[in-house]
PDB file of C-alpha atoms in Angstrom:
ATOM      1  CA  MET A  10       4.684   4.270 -21.612  1.00 77.00           C
ATOM      2  CA  ARG A  11       1.447   6.030 -20.107  1.00 90.00           C
ATOM      3  CA  PHE A  12      -0.791   5.386 -17.075  1.00 93.00           C
ATOM      4  CA  ASP A  13      -4.640   6.314 -17.282  1.00 91.00           C
ATOM      5  CA  GLY A  14      -6.105   4.168 -14.898  1.00 88.00           C
ATOM      6  CA  THR A  15      -7.552   0.935 -15.690  1.00 91.00           C
ATOM      7  CA  ALA A  16     -11.060  -0.481 -16.121  1.00 90.00           C
ATOM      8  CA  ASP A  17     -10.815  -1.984 -12.393  1.00 89.00           C
ATOM      9  CA  TYR A  18      -9.006   0.971 -10.997  1.00 92.00           C
ATOM     10  CA  VAL A  19     -10.367   4.607 -10.950  1.00 91.00           C
ATOM     11  CA  ALA A  20      -7.462   6.827 -10.710  1.00 91.00           C
ATOM     12  CA  PRO A  21      -8.202  10.817 -10.120  1.00 91.00           C
ATOM     13  CA  PRO A  22      -6.133  13.218 -12.456  1.00 92.00           C
ATOM     14  CA  ASP A  23      -3.704  14.098 -10.018  1.00 94.00           C
ATOM     15  CA  LEU A  24      -2.727  10.631  -9.383  1.00 95.00           C
ATOM     16  CA  VAL A  25      -2.314   9.972 -13.106  1.00 95.00           C
ATOM     17  CA  VAL A  26      -0.002  12.914 -13.259  1.00 96.00           C
ATOM     18  CA  ALA A  27       1.991  11.694 -10.535  1.00 96.00           C
ATOM     19  CA  VAL A  28       2.572   8.176 -11.962  1.00 96.00           C
ATOM     20  CA  ASN A  29       3.463   9.517 -15.524  1.00 96.00           C
ATOM     21  CA  ALA A  30       5.844  12.090 -13.723  1.00 96.00           C
ATOM     22  CA  ALA A  31       7.757   9.534 -11.798  1.00 95.00           C
ATOM     23  CA  VAL A  32       7.902   7.208 -14.887  1.00 94.00           C
ATOM     24  CA  ALA A  33       9.074  10.159 -16.922  1.00 94.00           C
ATOM     25  CA  LEU A  34      11.652  11.334 -14.432  1.00 94.00           C
ATOM     26  CA  GLN A  35      12.943   7.707 -13.689  1.00 93.00           C
ATOM     27  CA  ARG A  36      12.261   8.488  -9.721  1.00 94.00           C
ATOM     28  CA  PRO A  37      10.599   6.202  -7.413  1.00 96.00           C
ATOM     29  CA  LEU A  38       6.904   7.277  -6.609  1.00 97.00           C
ATOM     30  CA  LEU A  39       6.314   7.812  -3.165  1.00 97.00           C
ATOM     31  CA  VAL A  40       2.813   7.350  -2.321  1.00 96.00           C
ATOM     32  CA  LYS A  41       1.159   7.963   0.927  1.00 94.00           C
ATOM     33  CA  GLY A  42      -2.272   8.220   2.291  1.00 89.00           C
ATOM     34  CA  GLU A  43      -4.666   6.669   4.962  1.00 86.00           C
ATOM     35  CA  PRO A  44      -4.718   2.866   5.052  1.00 85.00           C
ATOM     36  CA  GLY A  45      -7.256   1.504   2.617  1.00 85.00           C
ATOM     37  CA  THR A  46      -7.061   4.129  -0.027  1.00 88.00           C
ATOM     38  CA  GLY A  47      -5.619   1.969  -2.521  1.00 90.00           C
ATOM     39  CA  LYS A  48      -1.947   2.646  -2.378  1.00 93.00           C
ATOM     40  CA  THR A  49      -0.935  -1.302  -3.021  1.00 93.00           C
ATOM     41  CA  GLU A  50      -3.532  -2.056  -5.534  1.00 94.00           C
ATOM     42  CA  LEU A  51      -2.250   1.378  -7.356  1.00 95.00           C
ATOM     43  CA  ALA A  52       1.049  -0.574  -8.139  1.00 95.00           C
ATOM     44  CA  ARG A  53      -0.525  -3.410  -9.368  1.00 95.00           C
ATOM     45  CA  GLN A  54      -2.914  -1.402 -11.663  1.00 96.00           C
ATOM     46  CA  VAL A  55       0.304   0.372 -12.936  1.00 96.00           C
ATOM     47  CA  ALA A  56       1.955  -2.787 -13.671  1.00 96.00           C
ATOM     48  CA  THR A  57      -1.525  -4.075 -15.601  1.00 95.00           C
ATOM     49  CA  ALA A  58      -2.090  -0.734 -17.364  1.00 95.00           C
ATOM     50  CA  LEU A  59       1.698  -0.464 -18.740  1.00 95.00           C
ATOM     51  CA  GLY A  60       2.041  -4.235 -19.387  1.00 95.00           C
ATOM     52  CA  LEU A  61       4.699  -4.694 -17.296  1.00 96.00           C
ATOM     53  CA  PRO A  62       5.669  -7.676 -14.774  1.00 96.00           C
ATOM     54  CA  PHE A  63       4.901  -6.844 -10.852  1.00 97.00           C
ATOM     55  CA  MET A  64       7.428  -7.624  -8.161  1.00 97.00           C
ATOM     56  CA  GLU A  65       6.298  -6.971  -4.510  1.00 97.00           C
ATOM     57  CA  TRP A  66       8.596  -6.296  -1.498  1.00 96.00           C
ATOM     58  CA  ASN A  67       6.541  -6.161   1.569  1.00 95.00           C
ATOM     59  CA  ILE A  68       8.250  -4.424   4.389  1.00 95.00           C
ATOM     60  CA  LYS A  69       8.102  -5.594   8.269  1.00 94.00           C
ATOM     61  CA  SER A  70       9.427  -4.192  11.341  1.00 92.00           C
ATOM     62  CA  THR A  71      12.243  -6.603  11.394  1.00 93.00           C
ATOM     63  CA  THR A  72      13.353  -6.104   7.549  1.00 94.00           C
ATOM     64  CA  LYS A  73      16.722  -4.796   6.797  1.00 94.00           C
ATOM     65  CA  ALA A  74      17.691  -2.717   3.199  1.00 93.00           C
ATOM     66  CA  GLN A  75      20.439  -5.571   2.775  1.00 94.00           C
ATOM     67  CA  GLN A  76      17.626  -8.121   2.312  1.00 94.00           C
ATOM     68  CA  GLY A  77      16.252  -6.406  -0.835  1.00 95.00           C
ATOM     69  CA  LEU A  78      19.547  -6.605  -2.425  1.00 95.00           C
ATOM     70  CA  TYR A  79      20.740 -10.235  -1.414  1.00 95.00           C
ATOM     71  CA  GLU A  80      21.594 -12.112   1.829  1.00 94.00           C
ATOM     72  CA  TYR A  81      24.635 -14.197   2.093  1.00 93.00           C
ATOM     73  CA  ASP A  82      23.899 -17.490   4.223  1.00 91.00           C
ATOM     74  CA  ALA A  83      27.414 -18.343   5.749  1.00 89.00           C
ATOM     75  CA  VAL A  84      25.694 -20.776   8.250  1.00 92.00           C
ATOM     76  CA  SER A  85      24.535 -23.327   5.475  1.00 90.00           C
ATOM     77  CA  ARG A  86      28.122 -22.711   3.885  1.00 87.00           C
ATOM     78  CA  LEU A  87      29.946 -23.527   7.141  1.00 91.00           C
ATOM     79  CA  ARG A  88      27.785 -26.596   7.583  1.00 90.00           C
ATOM     80  CA  ASP A  89      28.437 -27.765   4.169  1.00 86.00           C
ATOM     81  CA  SER A  90      32.141 -27.428   4.444  1.00 88.00           C
ATOM     82  CA  GLN A  91      31.974 -29.544   7.664  1.00 87.00           C
ATOM     83  CA  LEU A  92      29.964 -32.393   5.602  1.00 88.00           C
ATOM     84  CA  GLY A  93      32.471 -32.185   2.485  1.00 84.00           C
ATOM     85  CA  ASP A  94      29.805 -30.473   0.140  1.00 84.00           C
ATOM     86  CA  ALA A  95      31.314 -29.511  -3.124  1.00 84.00           C
ATOM     87  CA  ARG A  96      29.092 -26.594  -3.134  1.00 84.00           C
ATOM     88  CA  VAL A  97      30.783 -24.807  -0.794  1.00 87.00           C
ATOM     89  CA  HIS A  98      33.873 -23.973  -3.299  1.00 87.00           C
ATOM     90  CA  ASP A  99      31.571 -21.412  -5.052  1.00 87.00           C
ATOM     91  CA  VAL A 100      30.327 -18.615  -2.844  1.00 89.00           C
ATOM     92  CA  LYS A 101      27.256 -17.802  -5.313  1.00 90.00           C
ATOM     93  CA  ASN A 102      25.456 -21.221  -4.208  1.00 91.00           C
ATOM     94  CA  TYR A 103      24.955 -19.150  -0.743  1.00 91.00           C
ATOM     95  CA  ILE A 104      23.681 -15.835  -2.243  1.00 94.00           C
ATOM     96  CA  ARG A 105      20.212 -15.238  -1.991  1.00 94.00           C
ATOM     97  CA  LYS A 106      18.861 -12.812  -4.478  1.00 95.00           C
ATOM     98  CA  GLY A 107      16.588 -10.105  -2.664  1.00 96.00           C
ATOM     99  CA  LYS A 108      13.671  -8.293  -4.770  1.00 96.00           C
ATOM    100  CA  LEU A 109      15.839  -5.278  -6.169  1.00 95.00           C
ATOM    101  CA  TRP A 110      18.337  -7.683  -7.720  1.00 96.00           C
ATOM    102  CA  GLN A 111      15.625  -9.745  -9.155  1.00 96.00           C
ATOM    103  CA  ALA A 112      14.056  -6.317 -10.600  1.00 96.00           C
ATOM    104  CA  PHE A 113      17.611  -5.254 -11.724  1.00 95.00           C
ATOM    105  CA  GLU A 114      18.392  -8.479 -13.561  1.00 94.00           C
ATOM    106  CA  ALA A 115      15.074  -8.803 -15.120  1.00 94.00           C
ATOM    107  CA  GLU A 116      14.622  -9.430 -18.985  1.00 92.00           C
ATOM    108  CA  GLY A 117      12.595  -6.264 -19.409  1.00 94.00           C
ATOM    109  CA  ARG A 118      11.381  -3.559 -17.587  1.00 95.00           C
ATOM    110  CA  VAL A 119       9.260  -4.352 -14.115  1.00 96.00           C
ATOM    111  CA  VAL A 120       6.775  -2.427 -11.650  1.00 97.00           C
ATOM    112  CA  LEU A 121       8.559  -3.024  -7.953  1.00 97.00           C
ATOM    113  CA  LEU A 122       6.496  -2.244  -4.944  1.00 97.00           C
ATOM    114  CA  ILE A 123       8.336  -1.445  -1.961  1.00 97.00           C
ATOM    115  CA  ASP A 124       5.132  -1.587   0.176  1.00 96.00           C
ATOM    116  CA  GLU A 125       4.581   0.121   3.683  1.00 94.00           C
ATOM    117  CA  ILE A 126       8.505   1.421   4.073  1.00 94.00           C
ATOM    118  CA  ASP A 127       7.531   3.291   6.881  1.00 92.00           C
ATOM    119  CA  LYS A 128       7.029   0.171   8.947  1.00 92.00           C
ATOM    120  CA  ALA A 129      10.917  -0.632   8.877  1.00 92.00           C
ATOM    121  CA  ASP A 130      13.775   0.911  11.014  1.00 89.00           C
ATOM    122  CA  ILE A 131      14.216   4.681  10.358  1.00 87.00           C
ATOM    123  CA  GLU A 132      17.690   3.856   8.756  1.00 89.00           C
ATOM    124  CA  PHE A 133      15.911   1.688   6.215  1.00 92.00           C
ATOM    125  CA  PRO A 134      15.294   4.408   3.585  1.00 92.00           C
ATOM    126  CA  ASN A 135      18.835   6.021   4.029  1.00 90.00           C
ATOM    127  CA  ASP A 136      20.233   2.338   3.527  1.00 91.00           C
ATOM    128  CA  LEU A 137      18.727   2.139  -0.033  1.00 90.00           C
ATOM    129  CA  LEU A 138      19.637   5.643  -1.317  1.00 90.00           C
ATOM    130  CA  GLN A 139      22.412   4.842  -3.553  1.00 87.00           C
ATOM    131  CA  GLU A 140      20.902   1.940  -4.848  1.00 91.00           C
ATOM    132  CA  LEU A 141      17.548   3.305  -6.103  1.00 91.00           C
ATOM    133  CA  ASP A 142      19.610   6.451  -7.305  1.00 90.00           C
ATOM    134  CA  ARG A 143      22.281   4.670  -9.157  1.00 90.00           C
ATOM    135  CA  MET A 144      20.183   1.513  -9.803  1.00 93.00           C
ATOM    136  CA  GLU A 145      23.406  -0.471  -8.980  1.00 93.00           C
ATOM    137  CA  PHE A 146      24.779  -2.300  -5.831  1.00 94.00           C
ATOM    138  CA  HIS A 147      27.997  -4.011  -5.209  1.00 94.00           C
ATOM    139  CA  VAL A 148      28.297  -7.989  -3.951  1.00 94.00           C
ATOM    140  CA  TYR A 149      31.306  -8.032  -1.822  1.00 92.00           C
ATOM    141  CA  GLU A 150      31.184 -11.826  -1.588  1.00 91.00           C
ATOM    142  CA  THR A 151      31.600 -12.138  -5.244  1.00 91.00           C
ATOM    143  CA  GLY A 152      33.335  -8.799  -6.081  1.00 92.00           C
ATOM    144  CA  GLU A 153      30.614  -8.372  -8.761  1.00 93.00           C
ATOM    145  CA  THR A 154      28.415  -5.307  -9.211  1.00 94.00           C
ATOM    146  CA  ILE A 155      24.819  -5.727 -10.252  1.00 94.00           C
ATOM    147  CA  ARG A 156      23.408  -2.919 -12.554  1.00 94.00           C
ATOM    148  CA  ALA A 157      19.737  -2.541 -13.512  1.00 93.00           C
ATOM    149  CA  GLN A 158      19.552  -3.908 -17.342  1.00 89.00           C
ATOM    150  CA  HIS A 159      16.203  -1.923 -17.458  1.00 93.00           C
ATOM    151  CA  ARG A 160      15.336   0.542 -15.049  1.00 93.00           C
ATOM    152  CA  PRO A 161      12.376  -0.669 -12.860  1.00 95.00           C
ATOM    153  CA  VAL A 162       9.400   1.559 -11.988  1.00 96.00           C
ATOM    154  CA  VAL A 163       9.700   1.712  -8.504  1.00 97.00           C
ATOM    155  CA  ILE A 164       6.438   2.327  -6.214  1.00 97.00           C
ATOM    156  CA  ILE A 165       6.786   2.992  -2.477  1.00 97.00           C
ATOM    157  CA  THR A 166       3.795   3.123  -0.176  1.00 96.00           C
ATOM    158  CA  SER A 167       3.950   4.654   3.290  1.00 94.00           C
ATOM    159  CA  ASN A 168       1.122   4.944   5.921  1.00 88.00           C
ATOM    160  CA  ASN A 169       2.799   7.723   7.594  1.00 82.00           C
ATOM    161  CA  GLU A 170       3.671   6.039  10.827  1.00 79.00           C
ATOM    162  CA  LYS A 171       7.381   7.403  10.863  1.00 82.00           C
ATOM    163  CA  GLU A 172       8.793  10.415   9.123  1.00 87.00           C
ATOM    164  CA  LEU A 173      11.105   9.491   6.244  1.00 90.00           C
ATOM    165  CA  PRO A 174      14.647  10.956   5.791  1.00 90.00           C
ATOM    166  CA  ASP A 175      15.022  14.170   3.745  1.00 92.00           C
ATOM    167  CA  ALA A 176      17.555  12.888   1.667  1.00 91.00           C
ATOM    168  CA  PHE A 177      15.413   9.861   0.921  1.00 92.00           C
ATOM    169  CA  LEU A 178      12.264  12.271   0.098  1.00 93.00           C
ATOM    170  CA  ARG A 179      14.673  14.200  -2.560  1.00 93.00           C
ATOM    171  CA  ARG A 180      15.147  11.257  -4.612  1.00 92.00           C
ATOM    172  CA  CYS A 181      11.383  10.628  -4.780  1.00 94.00           C
ATOM    173  CA  PHE A 182       8.378  11.892  -6.491  1.00 96.00           C
ATOM    174  CA  PHE A 183       5.705  12.442  -4.015  1.00 96.00           C
ATOM    175  CA  HIS A 184       2.118  12.040  -4.128  1.00 96.00           C
ATOM    176  CA  TYR A 185      -0.656  12.158  -1.319  1.00 95.00           C
ATOM    177  CA  ILE A 186      -4.042  10.084  -2.111  1.00 93.00           C
ATOM    178  CA  ARG A 187      -6.654  12.342  -0.765  1.00 91.00           C
ATOM    179  CA  PHE A 188      -9.668  10.537   0.597  1.00 91.00           C
ATOM    180  CA  PRO A 189     -12.058  10.577  -2.533  1.00 91.00           C
ATOM    181  CA  GLU A 190     -14.777  12.885  -3.012  1.00 91.00           C
ATOM    182  CA  ILE A 191     -18.390  11.443  -3.245  1.00 92.00           C
ATOM    183  CA  ASP A 192     -18.567  11.360  -6.998  1.00 93.00           C
ATOM    184  CA  THR A 193     -15.234   9.630  -7.221  1.00 91.00           C
ATOM    185  CA  LEU A 194     -16.118   7.163  -4.861  1.00 94.00           C
ATOM    186  CA  ARG A 195     -19.449   6.555  -6.250  1.00 94.00           C
ATOM    187  CA  ALA A 196     -17.456   5.731  -9.699  1.00 93.00           C
ATOM    188  CA  ILE A 197     -15.138   3.385  -7.366  1.00 93.00           C
ATOM    189  CA  VAL A 198     -18.142   1.684  -6.144  1.00 95.00           C
ATOM    190  CA  ASN A 199     -19.615   1.168  -9.690  1.00 94.00           C
ATOM    191  CA  VAL A 200     -16.489  -0.537 -10.794  1.00 93.00           C
ATOM    192  CA  HIS A 201     -16.818  -3.225  -8.070  1.00 94.00           C
ATOM    193  CA  PHE A 202     -20.883  -3.329  -7.788  1.00 95.00           C
ATOM    194  CA  PRO A 203     -21.962  -2.277 -11.369  1.00 93.00           C
ATOM    195  CA  GLY A 204     -25.543  -3.466 -10.751  1.00 89.00           C
ATOM    196  CA  ILE A 205     -25.939  -1.687  -7.375  1.00 93.00           C
ATOM    197  CA  LYS A 206     -29.466   0.523  -7.182  1.00 94.00           C
ATOM    198  CA  GLU A 207     -28.909   4.240  -7.309  1.00 94.00           C
ATOM    199  CA  ALA A 208     -31.294   4.689  -4.212  1.00 95.00           C
ATOM    200  CA  LEU A 209     -29.183   2.304  -2.117  1.00 95.00           C
ATOM    201  CA  LEU A 210     -25.862   3.761  -3.291  1.00 95.00           C
ATOM    202  CA  THR A 211     -26.991   7.400  -2.370  1.00 95.00           C
ATOM    203  CA  THR A 212     -28.117   6.541   1.140  1.00 95.00           C
ATOM    204  CA  ALA A 213     -25.294   4.321   2.126  1.00 95.00           C
ATOM    205  CA  LEU A 214     -22.749   6.818   0.739  1.00 95.00           C
ATOM    206  CA  THR A 215     -24.442   9.634   2.383  1.00 94.00           C
ATOM    207  CA  GLN A 216     -24.385   7.808   5.615  1.00 93.00           C
ATOM    208  CA  PHE A 217     -20.722   6.742   5.229  1.00 95.00           C
ATOM    209  CA  TYR A 218     -19.539  10.442   4.597  1.00 94.00           C
ATOM    210  CA  GLU A 219     -21.748  11.211   7.820  1.00 92.00           C
ATOM    211  CA  ILE A 220     -19.979   8.525   9.804  1.00 92.00           C
ATOM    212  CA  ARG A 221     -16.222   9.501   8.484  1.00 92.00           C
ATOM    213  CA  GLU A 222     -17.197  13.198   9.332  1.00 92.00           C
ATOM    214  CA  THR A 223     -18.322  12.463  13.190  1.00 91.00           C
ATOM    215  CA  PRO A 224     -16.104  14.452  15.566  1.00 91.00           C
ATOM    216  CA  GLY A 225     -14.265  12.377  17.931  1.00 91.00           C
ATOM    217  CA  LEU A 226     -13.847   9.459  15.822  1.00 91.00           C
ATOM    218  CA  LYS A 227     -10.547   7.608  16.315  1.00 91.00           C
ATOM    219  CA  LYS A 228     -10.289   5.905  13.230  1.00 92.00           C
ATOM    220  CA  LYS A 229     -12.382   6.740   9.933  1.00 91.00           C
ATOM    221  CA  PRO A 230     -13.463   4.255   7.850  1.00 93.00           C
ATOM    222  CA  SER A 231     -11.608   3.905   4.347  1.00 92.00           C
ATOM    223  CA  THR A 232     -12.459   3.067   1.001  1.00 92.00           C
ATOM    224  CA  SER A 233     -11.871  -0.670   1.379  1.00 92.00           C
ATOM    225  CA  GLU A 234     -14.112  -0.536   4.332  1.00 94.00           C
ATOM    226  CA  VAL A 235     -17.066   1.021   2.520  1.00 95.00           C
ATOM    227  CA  LEU A 236     -16.667  -1.671  -0.214  1.00 95.00           C
ATOM    228  CA  ASP A 237     -17.069  -4.311   2.383  1.00 96.00           C
ATOM    229  CA  TRP A 238     -20.017  -2.791   3.691  1.00 96.00           C
ATOM    230  CA  LEU A 239     -21.935  -2.571   0.480  1.00 96.00           C
ATOM    231  CA  LYS A 240     -21.071  -6.068  -0.294  1.00 96.00           C
ATOM    232  CA  LEU A 241     -22.877  -7.002   3.243  1.00 96.00           C
ATOM    233  CA  LEU A 242     -25.595  -4.711   2.442  1.00 95.00           C
ATOM    234  CA  LEU A 243     -25.971  -6.264  -0.769  1.00 95.00           C
ATOM    235  CA  ALA A 244     -25.714  -9.998   0.598  1.00 94.00           C
ATOM    236  CA  GLU A 245     -28.281  -9.096   2.965  1.00 93.00           C
ATOM    237  CA  ASP A 246     -30.522  -7.336   0.158  1.00 93.00           C
ATOM    238  CA  LEU A 247     -31.375  -4.502   2.557  1.00 92.00           C
ATOM    239  CA  ALA A 248     -33.231  -1.363   1.192  1.00 92.00           C
ATOM    240  CA  PRO A 249     -32.479   2.227   1.650  1.00 92.00           C
ATOM    241  CA  GLU A 250     -35.209   2.565   4.344  1.00 91.00           C
ATOM    242  CA  ASP A 251     -33.406  -0.266   6.326  1.00 90.00           C
ATOM    243  CA  LEU A 252     -30.180   1.835   6.907  1.00 89.00           C
ATOM    244  CA  LYS A 253     -32.336   4.570   8.601  1.00 84.00           C
ATOM    245  CA  ARG A 254     -30.737   5.241  12.182  1.00 74.00           C
ATOM    246  CA  ASP A 255     -32.848   6.804  15.090  1.00 65.00           C
ATOM    247  CA  GLY A 256     -32.210   8.028  18.392  1.00 58.00           C
ATOM    248  CA  ARG A 257     -32.233   4.668  20.061  1.00 65.00           C
ATOM    249  CA  SER A 258     -28.997   3.795  18.015  1.00 69.00           C
ATOM    250  CA  LEU A 259     -26.931   5.859  15.872  1.00 77.00           C
ATOM    251  CA  LEU A 260     -24.695   3.100  14.893  1.00 83.00           C
ATOM    252  CA  PRO A 261     -25.239   1.917  11.078  1.00 86.00           C
ATOM    253  CA  ARG A 262     -26.568  -1.488  10.207  1.00 87.00           C
ATOM    254  CA  LEU A 263     -23.611  -4.206  10.245  1.00 91.00           C
ATOM    255  CA  HIS A 264     -21.200  -1.436  11.577  1.00 90.00           C
ATOM    256  CA  GLY A 265     -18.425  -3.946  12.188  1.00 92.00           C
ATOM    257  CA  ALA A 266     -17.441  -3.395   8.601  1.00 93.00           C
ATOM    258  CA  LEU A 267     -17.003   0.291   9.123  1.00 93.00           C
ATOM    259  CA  LEU A 268     -16.005   0.785  12.898  1.00 92.00           C
ATOM    260  CA  LYS A 269     -12.931  -1.143  13.947  1.00 91.00           C
ATOM    261  CA  ASN A 270     -12.404  -0.264  17.609  1.00 91.00           C
ATOM    262  CA  GLU A 271     -14.529  -0.100  20.645  1.00 92.00           C
ATOM    263  CA  GLN A 272     -14.073   3.520  21.246  1.00 92.00           C
ATOM    264  CA  ASP A 273     -15.577   4.470  18.029  1.00 89.00           C
ATOM    265  CA  VAL A 274     -18.695   2.086  18.724  1.00 89.00           C
ATOM    266  CA  HIS A 275     -18.955   3.679  22.215  1.00 90.00           C
ATOM    267  CA  LEU A 276     -19.023   7.066  20.731  1.00 88.00           C
ATOM    268  CA  PHE A 277     -21.956   6.642  18.621  1.00 85.00           C
ATOM    269  CA  GLU A 278     -23.599   4.892  21.693  1.00 83.00           C
ATOM    270  CA  ARG A 279     -23.088   8.020  23.756  1.00 85.00           C
ATOM    271  CA  LEU A 280     -24.343  10.234  20.935  1.00 79.00           C
ATOM    272  CA  ALA A 281     -27.480   8.403  20.626  1.00 74.00           C
ATOM    273  CA  PHE A 282     -27.702   8.553  24.692  1.00 73.00           C
ATOM    274  CA  MET A 283     -26.999  12.230  24.533  1.00 74.00           C
ATOM    275  CA  ALA A 284     -29.774  12.739  21.625  1.00 66.00           C
ATOM    276  CA  ARG A 285     -32.327  10.744  23.970  1.00 65.00           C
ATOM    277  CA  GLY A 286     -31.273  13.025  26.878  1.00 63.00           C
ATOM    278  CA  ARG A 287     -32.058  16.219  24.536  1.00 63.00           C
ATOM    279  CA  GLY A 288     -35.172  14.702  23.465  1.00 54.00           C
TER     280      GLY A 288
END
């Protein structure tokens, strides 16, 4: 069972090593990186490459670790008891299985994505330490212990919004997805737009990296945003010369796909104003 990337996902060598190391160690793979660098898509592509079912647990600020195991619906049971429903005699009717439980009881190995773990409360990772380490948990309402029949491949993503506890980090194999170099990004673009003209691609990527490296930029455009931008350039049938910027405006064509806040738009407007002043 080895991951080498897929036809739809260009995986750099260090990322391939990280995925296969986590699978071999049977430890969760913790993936960090800028938003839009393909962390979530990685989990889907790992499932595709390994031929395994894919399960996804999206984490929100209100998500509790217990929800990944199970939830006991005491309110529904009380209501049914008042109505004389026979279902109340079996507590299992009021247990809702979470994503971890579903992954543990799957007929075969699965890939489980725990997406954006840093959105949750700081205690969230600690509350999952034993379950992810031992691959089992206890259901207090029924007295049963749920154990993984086949240890899932667990991939956890984080956007670095919060620091994760050391005890949690010790149980993971860590990898940081660096923003791709221009050759890797070119390969990624060719997967999505195989017919793109070389001159347009070179001009667009050169301009894209110039924008990313502009000092003072609040949010650097990501891989997903450059793909959106190129899709628009192709839809508008623009030529390389159409992307040329001058002193009147340093904003790129269709800049709304790349710049996502007014501060960065104003930054390029100020740079253009300063350039005209020096002229």
